[in-house]
Coordinates of C-alpha atoms in Angstrom, one line a residue:
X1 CA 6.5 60.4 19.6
X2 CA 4.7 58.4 22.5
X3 CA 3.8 54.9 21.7
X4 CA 0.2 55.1 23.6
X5 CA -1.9 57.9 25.4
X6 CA -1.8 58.2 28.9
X7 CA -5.0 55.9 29.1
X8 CA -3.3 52.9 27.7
X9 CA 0.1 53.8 29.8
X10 CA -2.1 53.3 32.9
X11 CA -3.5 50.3 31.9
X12 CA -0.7 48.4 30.6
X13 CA 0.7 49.4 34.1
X14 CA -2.4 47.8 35.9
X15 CA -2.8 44.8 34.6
X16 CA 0.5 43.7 33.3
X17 CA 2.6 45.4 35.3
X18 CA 5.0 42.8 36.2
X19 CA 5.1 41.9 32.8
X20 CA 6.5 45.5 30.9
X21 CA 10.3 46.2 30.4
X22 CA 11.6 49.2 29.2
X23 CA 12.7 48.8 25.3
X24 CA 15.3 50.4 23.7
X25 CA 17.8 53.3 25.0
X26 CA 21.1 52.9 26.0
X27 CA 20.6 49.0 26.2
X28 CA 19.5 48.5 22.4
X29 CA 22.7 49.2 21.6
X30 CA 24.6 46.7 23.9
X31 CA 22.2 44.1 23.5
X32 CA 21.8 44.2 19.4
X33 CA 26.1 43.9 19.5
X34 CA 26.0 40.6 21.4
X35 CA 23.6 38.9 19.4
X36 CA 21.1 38.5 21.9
X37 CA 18.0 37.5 20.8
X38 CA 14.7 39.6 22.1
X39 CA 13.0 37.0 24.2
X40 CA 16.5 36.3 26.0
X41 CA 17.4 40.6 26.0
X42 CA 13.7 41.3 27.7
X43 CA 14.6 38.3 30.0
X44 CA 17.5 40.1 31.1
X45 CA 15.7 43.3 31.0
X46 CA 13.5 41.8 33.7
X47 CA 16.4 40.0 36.0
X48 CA 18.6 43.1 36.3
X49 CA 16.6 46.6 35.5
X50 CA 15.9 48.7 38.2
X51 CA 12.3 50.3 38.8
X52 CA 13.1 53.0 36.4
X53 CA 14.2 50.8 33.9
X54 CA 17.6 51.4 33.7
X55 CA 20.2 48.8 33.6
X56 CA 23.8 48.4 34.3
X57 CA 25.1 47.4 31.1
X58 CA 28.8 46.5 33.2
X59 CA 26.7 43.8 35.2
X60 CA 24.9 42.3 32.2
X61 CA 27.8 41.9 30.0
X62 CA 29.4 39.8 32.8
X63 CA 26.7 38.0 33.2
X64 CA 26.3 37.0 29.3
X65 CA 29.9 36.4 29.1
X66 CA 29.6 33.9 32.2
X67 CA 26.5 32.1 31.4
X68 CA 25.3 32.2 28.0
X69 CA 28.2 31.2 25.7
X70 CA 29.0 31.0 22.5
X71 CA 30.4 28.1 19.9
X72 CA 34.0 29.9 20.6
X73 CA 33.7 29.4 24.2
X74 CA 33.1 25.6 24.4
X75 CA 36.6 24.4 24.6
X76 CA 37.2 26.8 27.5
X77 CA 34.3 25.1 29.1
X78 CA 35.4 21.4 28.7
X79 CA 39.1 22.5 29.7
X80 CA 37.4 23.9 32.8
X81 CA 35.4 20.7 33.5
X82 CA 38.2 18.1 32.5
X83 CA 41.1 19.7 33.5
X84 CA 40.1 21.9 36.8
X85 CA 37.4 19.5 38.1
X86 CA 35.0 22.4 38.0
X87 CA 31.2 22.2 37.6
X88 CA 29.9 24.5 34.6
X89 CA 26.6 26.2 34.6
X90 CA 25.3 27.7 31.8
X91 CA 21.8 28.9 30.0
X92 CA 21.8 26.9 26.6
X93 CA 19.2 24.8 24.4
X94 CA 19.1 21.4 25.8
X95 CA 18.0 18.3 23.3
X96 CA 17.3 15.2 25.2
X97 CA 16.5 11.5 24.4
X98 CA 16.3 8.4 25.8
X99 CA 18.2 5.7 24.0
X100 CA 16.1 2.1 24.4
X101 CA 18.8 -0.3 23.8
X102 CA 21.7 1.4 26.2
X103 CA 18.8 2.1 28.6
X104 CA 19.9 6.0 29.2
X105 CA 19.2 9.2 28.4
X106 CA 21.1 11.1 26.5
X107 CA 21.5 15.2 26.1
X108 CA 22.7 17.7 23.2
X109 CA 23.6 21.1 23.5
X110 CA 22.9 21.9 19.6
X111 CA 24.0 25.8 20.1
X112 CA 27.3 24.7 21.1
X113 CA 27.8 21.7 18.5
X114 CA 28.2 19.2 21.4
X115 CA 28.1 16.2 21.5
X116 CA 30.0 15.0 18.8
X117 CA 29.1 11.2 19.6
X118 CA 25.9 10.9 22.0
X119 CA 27.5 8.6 25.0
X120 CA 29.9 11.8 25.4
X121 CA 26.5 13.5 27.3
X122 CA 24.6 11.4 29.9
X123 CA 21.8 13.3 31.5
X124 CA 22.0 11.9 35.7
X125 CA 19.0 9.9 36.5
X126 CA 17.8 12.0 39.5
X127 CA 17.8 15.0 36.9
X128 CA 15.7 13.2 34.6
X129 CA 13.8 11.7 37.6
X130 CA 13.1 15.0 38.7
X131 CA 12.7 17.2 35.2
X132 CA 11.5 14.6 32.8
X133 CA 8.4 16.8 32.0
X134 CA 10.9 19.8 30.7
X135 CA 13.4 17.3 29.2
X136 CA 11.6 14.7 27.5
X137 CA 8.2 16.3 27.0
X138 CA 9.2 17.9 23.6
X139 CA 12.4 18.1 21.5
X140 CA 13.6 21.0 22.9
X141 CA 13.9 22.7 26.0
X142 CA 15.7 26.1 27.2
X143 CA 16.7 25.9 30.7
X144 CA 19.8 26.4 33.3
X145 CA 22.1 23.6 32.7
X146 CA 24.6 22.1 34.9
X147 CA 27.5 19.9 34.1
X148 CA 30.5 18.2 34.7
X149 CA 33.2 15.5 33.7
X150 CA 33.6 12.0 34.7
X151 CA 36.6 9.7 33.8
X152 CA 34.0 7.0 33.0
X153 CA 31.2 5.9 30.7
X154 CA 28.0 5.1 31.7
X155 CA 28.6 2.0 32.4
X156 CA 31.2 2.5 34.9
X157 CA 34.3 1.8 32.4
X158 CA 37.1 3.6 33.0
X159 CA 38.7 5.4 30.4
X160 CA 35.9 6.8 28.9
X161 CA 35.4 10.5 29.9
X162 CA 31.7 11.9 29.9
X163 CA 29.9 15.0 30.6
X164 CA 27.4 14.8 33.3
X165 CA 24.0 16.8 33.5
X166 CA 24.0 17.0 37.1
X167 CA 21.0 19.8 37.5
X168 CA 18.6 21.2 35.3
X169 CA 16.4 24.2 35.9
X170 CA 13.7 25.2 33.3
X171 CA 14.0 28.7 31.4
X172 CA 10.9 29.8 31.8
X173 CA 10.8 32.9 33.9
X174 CA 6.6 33.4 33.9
X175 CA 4.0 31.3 34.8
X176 CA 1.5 32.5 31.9
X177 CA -1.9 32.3 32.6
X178 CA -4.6 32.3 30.0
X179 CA -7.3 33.3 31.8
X180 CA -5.9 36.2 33.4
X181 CA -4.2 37.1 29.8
X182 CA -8.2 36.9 28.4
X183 CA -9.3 39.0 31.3
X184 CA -6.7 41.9 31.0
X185 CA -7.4 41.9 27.4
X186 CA -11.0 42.9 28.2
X187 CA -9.9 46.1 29.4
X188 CA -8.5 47.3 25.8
X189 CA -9.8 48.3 23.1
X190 CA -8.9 46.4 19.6
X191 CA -6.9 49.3 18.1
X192 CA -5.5 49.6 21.9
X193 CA -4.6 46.1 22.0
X194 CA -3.0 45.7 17.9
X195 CA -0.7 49.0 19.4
X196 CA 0.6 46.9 22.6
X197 CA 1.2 43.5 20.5
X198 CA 3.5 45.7 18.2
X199 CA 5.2 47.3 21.2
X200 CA 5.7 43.9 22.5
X201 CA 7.5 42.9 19.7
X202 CA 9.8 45.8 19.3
X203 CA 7.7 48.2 16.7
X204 CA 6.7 51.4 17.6
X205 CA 2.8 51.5 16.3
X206 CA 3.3 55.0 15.6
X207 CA 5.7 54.4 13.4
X208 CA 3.0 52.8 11.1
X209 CA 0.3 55.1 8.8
X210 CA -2.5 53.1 9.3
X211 CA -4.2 50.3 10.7
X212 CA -4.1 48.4 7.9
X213 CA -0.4 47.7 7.7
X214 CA 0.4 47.2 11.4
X215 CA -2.0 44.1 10.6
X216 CA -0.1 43.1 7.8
X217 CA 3.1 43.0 10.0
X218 CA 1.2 40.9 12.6
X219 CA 0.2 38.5 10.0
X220 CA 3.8 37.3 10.7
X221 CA 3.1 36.0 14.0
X222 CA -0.2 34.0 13.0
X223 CA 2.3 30.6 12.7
X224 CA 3.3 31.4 16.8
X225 CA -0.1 31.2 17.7
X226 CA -1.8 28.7 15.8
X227 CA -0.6 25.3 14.4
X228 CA 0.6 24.3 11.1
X229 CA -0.4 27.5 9.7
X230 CA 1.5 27.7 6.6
X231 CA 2.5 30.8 4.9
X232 CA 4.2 32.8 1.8
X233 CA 5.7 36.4 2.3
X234 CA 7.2 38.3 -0.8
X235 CA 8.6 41.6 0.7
X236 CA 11.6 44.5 -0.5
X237 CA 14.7 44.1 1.7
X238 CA 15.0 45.9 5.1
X239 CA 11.0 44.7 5.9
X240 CA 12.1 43.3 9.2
X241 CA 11.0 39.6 8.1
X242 CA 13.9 37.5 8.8
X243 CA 14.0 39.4 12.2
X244 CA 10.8 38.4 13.3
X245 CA 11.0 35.0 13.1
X246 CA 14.5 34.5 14.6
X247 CA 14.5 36.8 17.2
X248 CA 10.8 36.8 18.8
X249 CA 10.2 33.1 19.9
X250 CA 12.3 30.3 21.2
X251 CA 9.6 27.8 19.6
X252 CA 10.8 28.9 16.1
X253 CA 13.7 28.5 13.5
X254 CA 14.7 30.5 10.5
X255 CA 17.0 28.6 8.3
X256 CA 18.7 31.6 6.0
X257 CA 19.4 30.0 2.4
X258 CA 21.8 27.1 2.1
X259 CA 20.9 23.0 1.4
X260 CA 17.9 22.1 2.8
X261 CA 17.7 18.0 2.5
X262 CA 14.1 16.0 3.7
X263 CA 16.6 14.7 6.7
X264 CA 17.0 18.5 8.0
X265 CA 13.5 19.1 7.9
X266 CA 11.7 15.8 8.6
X267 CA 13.5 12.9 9.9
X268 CA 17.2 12.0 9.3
X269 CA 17.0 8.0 8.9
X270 CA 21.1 7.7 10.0
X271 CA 20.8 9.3 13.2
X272 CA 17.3 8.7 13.8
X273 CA 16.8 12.5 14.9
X274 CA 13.6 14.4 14.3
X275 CA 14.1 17.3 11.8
X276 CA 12.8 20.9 12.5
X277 CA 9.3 20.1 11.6
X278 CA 9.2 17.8 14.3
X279 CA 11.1 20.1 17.4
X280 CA 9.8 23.9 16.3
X281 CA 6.2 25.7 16.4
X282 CA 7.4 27.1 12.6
X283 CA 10.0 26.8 10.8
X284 CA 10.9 29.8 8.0
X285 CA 12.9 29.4 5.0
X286 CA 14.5 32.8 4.3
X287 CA 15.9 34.2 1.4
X288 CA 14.0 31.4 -0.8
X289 CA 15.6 32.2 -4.1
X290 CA 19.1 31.4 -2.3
X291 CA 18.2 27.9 -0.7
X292 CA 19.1 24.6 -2.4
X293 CA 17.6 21.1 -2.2
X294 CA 19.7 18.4 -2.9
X295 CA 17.5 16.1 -3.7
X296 CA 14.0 18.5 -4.6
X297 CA 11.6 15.5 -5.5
X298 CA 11.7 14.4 -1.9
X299 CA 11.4 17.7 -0.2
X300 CA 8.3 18.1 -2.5
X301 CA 6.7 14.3 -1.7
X302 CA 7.1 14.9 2.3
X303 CA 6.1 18.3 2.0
X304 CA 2.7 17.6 0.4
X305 CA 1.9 15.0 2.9
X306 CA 2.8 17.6 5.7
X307 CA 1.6 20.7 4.7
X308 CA -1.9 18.6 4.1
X309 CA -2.0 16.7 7.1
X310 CA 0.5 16.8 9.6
X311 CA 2.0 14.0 9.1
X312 CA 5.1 12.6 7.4
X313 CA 6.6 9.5 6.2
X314 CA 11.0 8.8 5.9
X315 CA 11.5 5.3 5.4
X316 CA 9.5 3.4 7.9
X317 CA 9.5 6.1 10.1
X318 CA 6.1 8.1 10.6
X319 CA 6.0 11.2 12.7
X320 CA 3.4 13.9 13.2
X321 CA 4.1 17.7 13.5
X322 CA 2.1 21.0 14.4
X323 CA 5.0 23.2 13.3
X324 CA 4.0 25.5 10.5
X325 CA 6.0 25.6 7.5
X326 CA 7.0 29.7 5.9
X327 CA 8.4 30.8 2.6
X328 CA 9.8 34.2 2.9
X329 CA 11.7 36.5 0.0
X330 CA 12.6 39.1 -1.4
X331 CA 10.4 40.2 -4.8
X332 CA 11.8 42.5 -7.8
X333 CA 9.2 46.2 -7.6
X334 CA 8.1 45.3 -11.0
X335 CA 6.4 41.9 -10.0
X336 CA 4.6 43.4 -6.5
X337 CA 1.6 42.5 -8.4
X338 CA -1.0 39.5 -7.8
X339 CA -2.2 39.8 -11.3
X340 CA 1.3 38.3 -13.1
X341 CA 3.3 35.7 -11.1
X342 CA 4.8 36.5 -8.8
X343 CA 6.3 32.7 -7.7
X344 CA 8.4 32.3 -10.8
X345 CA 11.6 33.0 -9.2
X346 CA 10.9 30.5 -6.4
X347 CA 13.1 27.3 -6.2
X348 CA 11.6 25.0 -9.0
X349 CA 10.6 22.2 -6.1
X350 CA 7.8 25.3 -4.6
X351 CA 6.3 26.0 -8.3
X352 CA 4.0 23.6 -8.6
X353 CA 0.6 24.2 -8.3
X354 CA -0.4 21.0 -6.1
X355 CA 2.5 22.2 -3.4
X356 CA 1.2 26.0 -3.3
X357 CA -2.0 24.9 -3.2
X358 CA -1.7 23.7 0.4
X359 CA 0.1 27.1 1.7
X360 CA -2.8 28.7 3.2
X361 CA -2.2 32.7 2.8
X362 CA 0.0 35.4 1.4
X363 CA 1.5 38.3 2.6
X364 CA 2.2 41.1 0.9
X365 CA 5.4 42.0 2.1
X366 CA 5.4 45.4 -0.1
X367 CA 3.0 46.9 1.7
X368 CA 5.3 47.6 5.0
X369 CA 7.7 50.3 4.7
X370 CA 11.4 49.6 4.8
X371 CA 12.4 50.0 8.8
X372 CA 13.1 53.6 10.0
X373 CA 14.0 54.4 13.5
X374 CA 10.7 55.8 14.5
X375 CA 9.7 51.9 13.9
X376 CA 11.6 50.8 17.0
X377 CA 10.2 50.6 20.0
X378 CA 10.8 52.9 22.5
X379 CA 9.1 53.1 26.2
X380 CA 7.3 50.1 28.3
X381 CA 6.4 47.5 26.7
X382 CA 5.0 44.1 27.1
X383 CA 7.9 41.2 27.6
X384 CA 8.5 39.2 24.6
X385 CA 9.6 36.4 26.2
X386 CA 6.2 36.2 28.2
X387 CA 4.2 37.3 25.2
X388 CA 5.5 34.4 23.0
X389 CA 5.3 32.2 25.9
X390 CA 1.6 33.0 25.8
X391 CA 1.1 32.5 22.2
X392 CA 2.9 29.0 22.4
X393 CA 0.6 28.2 25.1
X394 CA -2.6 29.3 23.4
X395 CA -1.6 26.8 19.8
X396 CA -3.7 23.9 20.9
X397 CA -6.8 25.6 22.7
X398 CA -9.8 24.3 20.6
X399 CA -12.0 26.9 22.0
X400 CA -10.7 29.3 19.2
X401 CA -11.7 27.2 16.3
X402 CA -15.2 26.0 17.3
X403 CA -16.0 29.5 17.9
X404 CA -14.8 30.5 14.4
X405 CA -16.7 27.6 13.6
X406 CA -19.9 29.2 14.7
X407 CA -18.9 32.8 12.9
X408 CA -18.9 31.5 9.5
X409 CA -20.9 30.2 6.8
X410 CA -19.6 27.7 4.4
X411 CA -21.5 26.8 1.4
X412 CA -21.8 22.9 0.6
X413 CA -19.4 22.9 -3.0
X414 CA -16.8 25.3 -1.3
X415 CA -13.1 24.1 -1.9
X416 CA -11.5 21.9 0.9
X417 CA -8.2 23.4 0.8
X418 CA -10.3 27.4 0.2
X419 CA -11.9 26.8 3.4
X420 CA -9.3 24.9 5.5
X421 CA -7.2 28.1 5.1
X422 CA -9.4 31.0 5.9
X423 CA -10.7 28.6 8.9
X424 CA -7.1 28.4 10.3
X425 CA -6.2 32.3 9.4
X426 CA -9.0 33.4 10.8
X427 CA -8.7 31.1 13.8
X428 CA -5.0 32.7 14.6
X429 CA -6.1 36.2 14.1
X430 CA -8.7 35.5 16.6
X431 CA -6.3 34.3 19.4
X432 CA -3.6 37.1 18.4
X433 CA -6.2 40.0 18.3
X434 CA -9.3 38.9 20.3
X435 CA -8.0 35.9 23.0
X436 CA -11.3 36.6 25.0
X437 CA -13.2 35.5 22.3
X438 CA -13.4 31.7 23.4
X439 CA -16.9 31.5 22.1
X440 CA -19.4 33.5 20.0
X441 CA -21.1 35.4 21.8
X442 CA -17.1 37.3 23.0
X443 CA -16.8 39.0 19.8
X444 CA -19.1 41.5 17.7
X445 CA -19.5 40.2 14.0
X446 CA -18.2 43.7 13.0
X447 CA -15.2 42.8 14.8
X448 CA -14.6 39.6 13.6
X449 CA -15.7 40.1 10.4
X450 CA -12.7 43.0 10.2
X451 CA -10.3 42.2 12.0
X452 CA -10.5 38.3 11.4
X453 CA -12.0 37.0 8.5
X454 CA -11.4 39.7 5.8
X455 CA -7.6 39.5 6.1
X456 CA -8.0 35.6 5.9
X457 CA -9.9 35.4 2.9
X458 CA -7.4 37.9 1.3
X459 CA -4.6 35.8 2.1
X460 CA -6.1 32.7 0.7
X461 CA -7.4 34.8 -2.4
X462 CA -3.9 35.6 -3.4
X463 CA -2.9 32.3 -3.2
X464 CA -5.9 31.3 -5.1
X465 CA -5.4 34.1 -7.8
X466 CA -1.6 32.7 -8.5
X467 CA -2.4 29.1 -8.7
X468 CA -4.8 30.1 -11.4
X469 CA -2.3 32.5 -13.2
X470 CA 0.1 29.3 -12.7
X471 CA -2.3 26.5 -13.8
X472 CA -5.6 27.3 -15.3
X473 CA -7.4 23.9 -14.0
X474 CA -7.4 26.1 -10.9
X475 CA -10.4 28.7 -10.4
X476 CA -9.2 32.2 -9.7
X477 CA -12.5 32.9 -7.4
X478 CA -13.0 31.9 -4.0
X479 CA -15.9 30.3 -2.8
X480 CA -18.4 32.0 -1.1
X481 CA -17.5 32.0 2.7
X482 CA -19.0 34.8 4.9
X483 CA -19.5 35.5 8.7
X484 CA -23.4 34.4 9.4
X485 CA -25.3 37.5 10.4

């Protein structure tokens, strides 16, 4: 079954041509038993493929196996630097910092559980000189790292072996330009355009009935797009969720059950590290029933701060995120229903009414089908990698929200939290669906009004309908927000 017409075919091939790989085949297999993520397989796709899209699997395994290692492999790596004198390159997340009272900076590769004590990795100043923008700019940074071992510390003692970062060069393969993104999107229509997103991250749209629940499953990627968006998903098992937000983006970070402690996810005082919140666009907790907080009162307290505000306090530390914060699980057939709750086999610390309150929509997870293999994506398709560079790129454009601003109608007694949340849904359904749109005048109110707004308010409705079931001080009815005519 073909994913487009013809007519889409030749216009994805027009105006993004450089940017299309051809998904699955022979290399689905090999890349999906090397647990390759998608925005690093389509990245590969686009290095080695020929014009046909065919790839020599022979060549890419070689090349994974050279430069993108795994835990397993890090002792080989350090044997190679300490013992044989070699330089090692490799393609790894880099974490860098700059300490203030030894006067250096500092570098972690946190895939690889290195370094065990910080003065072990000492980034060279004329890398830092030179990359400082990539390195120190935000937490995190994905990029070509080179290295090597000195017998000395960074203060020239003897004695005191350390790895050097003697080169860094930034993974990121595309230059993405908005305007250029706006313009091509011109050229499609909306249905046209919801079909190429889903290609683009790995779903064939004709596997999907109706129109309906391919935007359901692109509600997932409202928290890449837009900050501190800040959702709850109640789906069967086999829905695809957990794959979605570890495999799509770079900028993200599924943590799958297991303790959860405020130091993981805020700020951990000992180290004085920033926690997820701080380093990722979104971070997911899977599998919700199965994760544990140690201590669940001070999850809660920094939670409510952060899910109202942005910011956070540990200790005396204050920090400030744009991540956005997602609940994901699994939900028994018999509660799929908004009108009994449908949180009460959450983790005690999520079912209190003040917390949910500040979650701004729900999706309803039931309403995707379990995946089949007419789901995957099969054909030319948009990159991934440059797609979720795009929406990373487009989180703190403020042309999005003034012009949602201008669509909508809010009456003077509507709740703060109500319209805060269908303001910031339909803000990220706006750049997902409609990133032309950077004032009024781009967008039909039909358009907005179905494709925009009407999902939002039925994301924050649920929400609004289970804090009432949960707590009757709440209202079950919305207020009334509408798009102006």
């Amino acid at each position: 079954m073909d994913m487009y017409s013809e007519g889409v075919s030749q216009k994805l091939r027009t105006y993004f041509g450089s940017m299309l790989v051809f998904k699955g085949g022979p290399s689905a297999k090999m890349f999906s038993g090397m647990s390759i993520p998608s925005y690093m397989r389509d990245w590969l796709l686009m290095r080695f493929a020929s014009d046909d899209g065919s790839i020599n699997i022979d060549e890419v395994e070689a090349y994974i196996r050279r430069s993108i290692p795994r835990r397993e492999h890090w002792s080989l790596l350090k044997e190679q630097m300490i013992n044989e004198r070699r330089s090692v390159t490799i393609l790894s997340k880099v974490r860098s910092d700059i300490d203030v009272r030894e006067g250096y900076a500092f570098f972690q590769l946190p895939d690889l559980g290195f370094p065990s004590r910080k003065t072990e990795a000492v980034i060279d100043r004329h890398v830092l000189d030179e990359h400082k923008e990539n390195l120190l700019a935000s937490s995190e940074a994905w990029g070509v790292v080179e290295m090597e071992w000195r017998p000395y510390d960074v203060r020239g003692k003897d004695g005191a072996g350390t790895i050097y970062m003697t080169g860094f060069k930034p993974f990121r393969p595309y230059q993405v330009d908005a305007d250029y993104y706006r313009t091509a999107r011109r050229e499609f229509t909306t249905e046209e355009w919801i079909d190429i997103l889903l290609a683009g991250i790995d779903y064939n749209p004709s596997g999907f009935l109706d129109t309906a629940q391919k935007l359901t499953l692109l509600a997932r990627l409202l928290p890449f797009i837009e900050s501190r968006v800040n959702l709850i998903e109640l789906a069967p098992k086999s829905t695809g969720k957990s794959y979605m937000y570890s495999q799509l983006s770079k900028y993200g970070w599924l943590v799958s059950g297991g303790s959860v402690t405020r130091a993981r996810l805020f700020y951990d005082v000992g180290r004085k590290e920033t926690g997820l919140i701080g380093r990722y666009d979104y971070v997911a907790l899977d599998e919700i029933q199965t994760v544990v907080f140690p201590a669940a009162e001070e999850v809660q307290g920094a939670l409510k701060g952060y899910l109202e505000s942005g910011e956070y306090r540990v200790g005396d530390h204050r920090g400030v995120g744009q991540s956005g914060f997602i609940l994901l699980g699994n939900i028994r057939g018999e509660i799929m229903d908004e009108d009994c709750n449908m949180f009460s086999e959450l983790p005690l610390a999520f079912q209190e009414s003040a917390l949910l309150d500040r979650f701004h929509g729900f999706i309803r997870g039931w309403d995707l089908p379990r995946i089949r293999e007419d789901m995957k994506v099969s054909g030319w398709a948009l990159n991934v990698e440059y797609l979720t560079e795009m929406f990373h790129s487009l989180r703190q454009d403020l042309s999005y929200p003034q012009t949602v601003a201008q669509l909508l109608y809010v009456p003077g007694g509507a709740d703060g939290r109500d319209t805060e949340a269908v303001r910031r849904i339909s803000t990220a359904y706006l750049k997902l669906l409609f990133p032309h749109a950077i004032s009024a005048s781009d967008i039909s109110r039909d358009d907005f009004r179905r494709f925009c707004f009407e999902p939002a308010f039925r994301m924050r409705s649920t929400i609004r309908k289970q804090l009432h079931i949960m707590d009757r001080e709440y209202s079950e009815h919305m207020p009334q927000i509408r798009v102006l005519d």
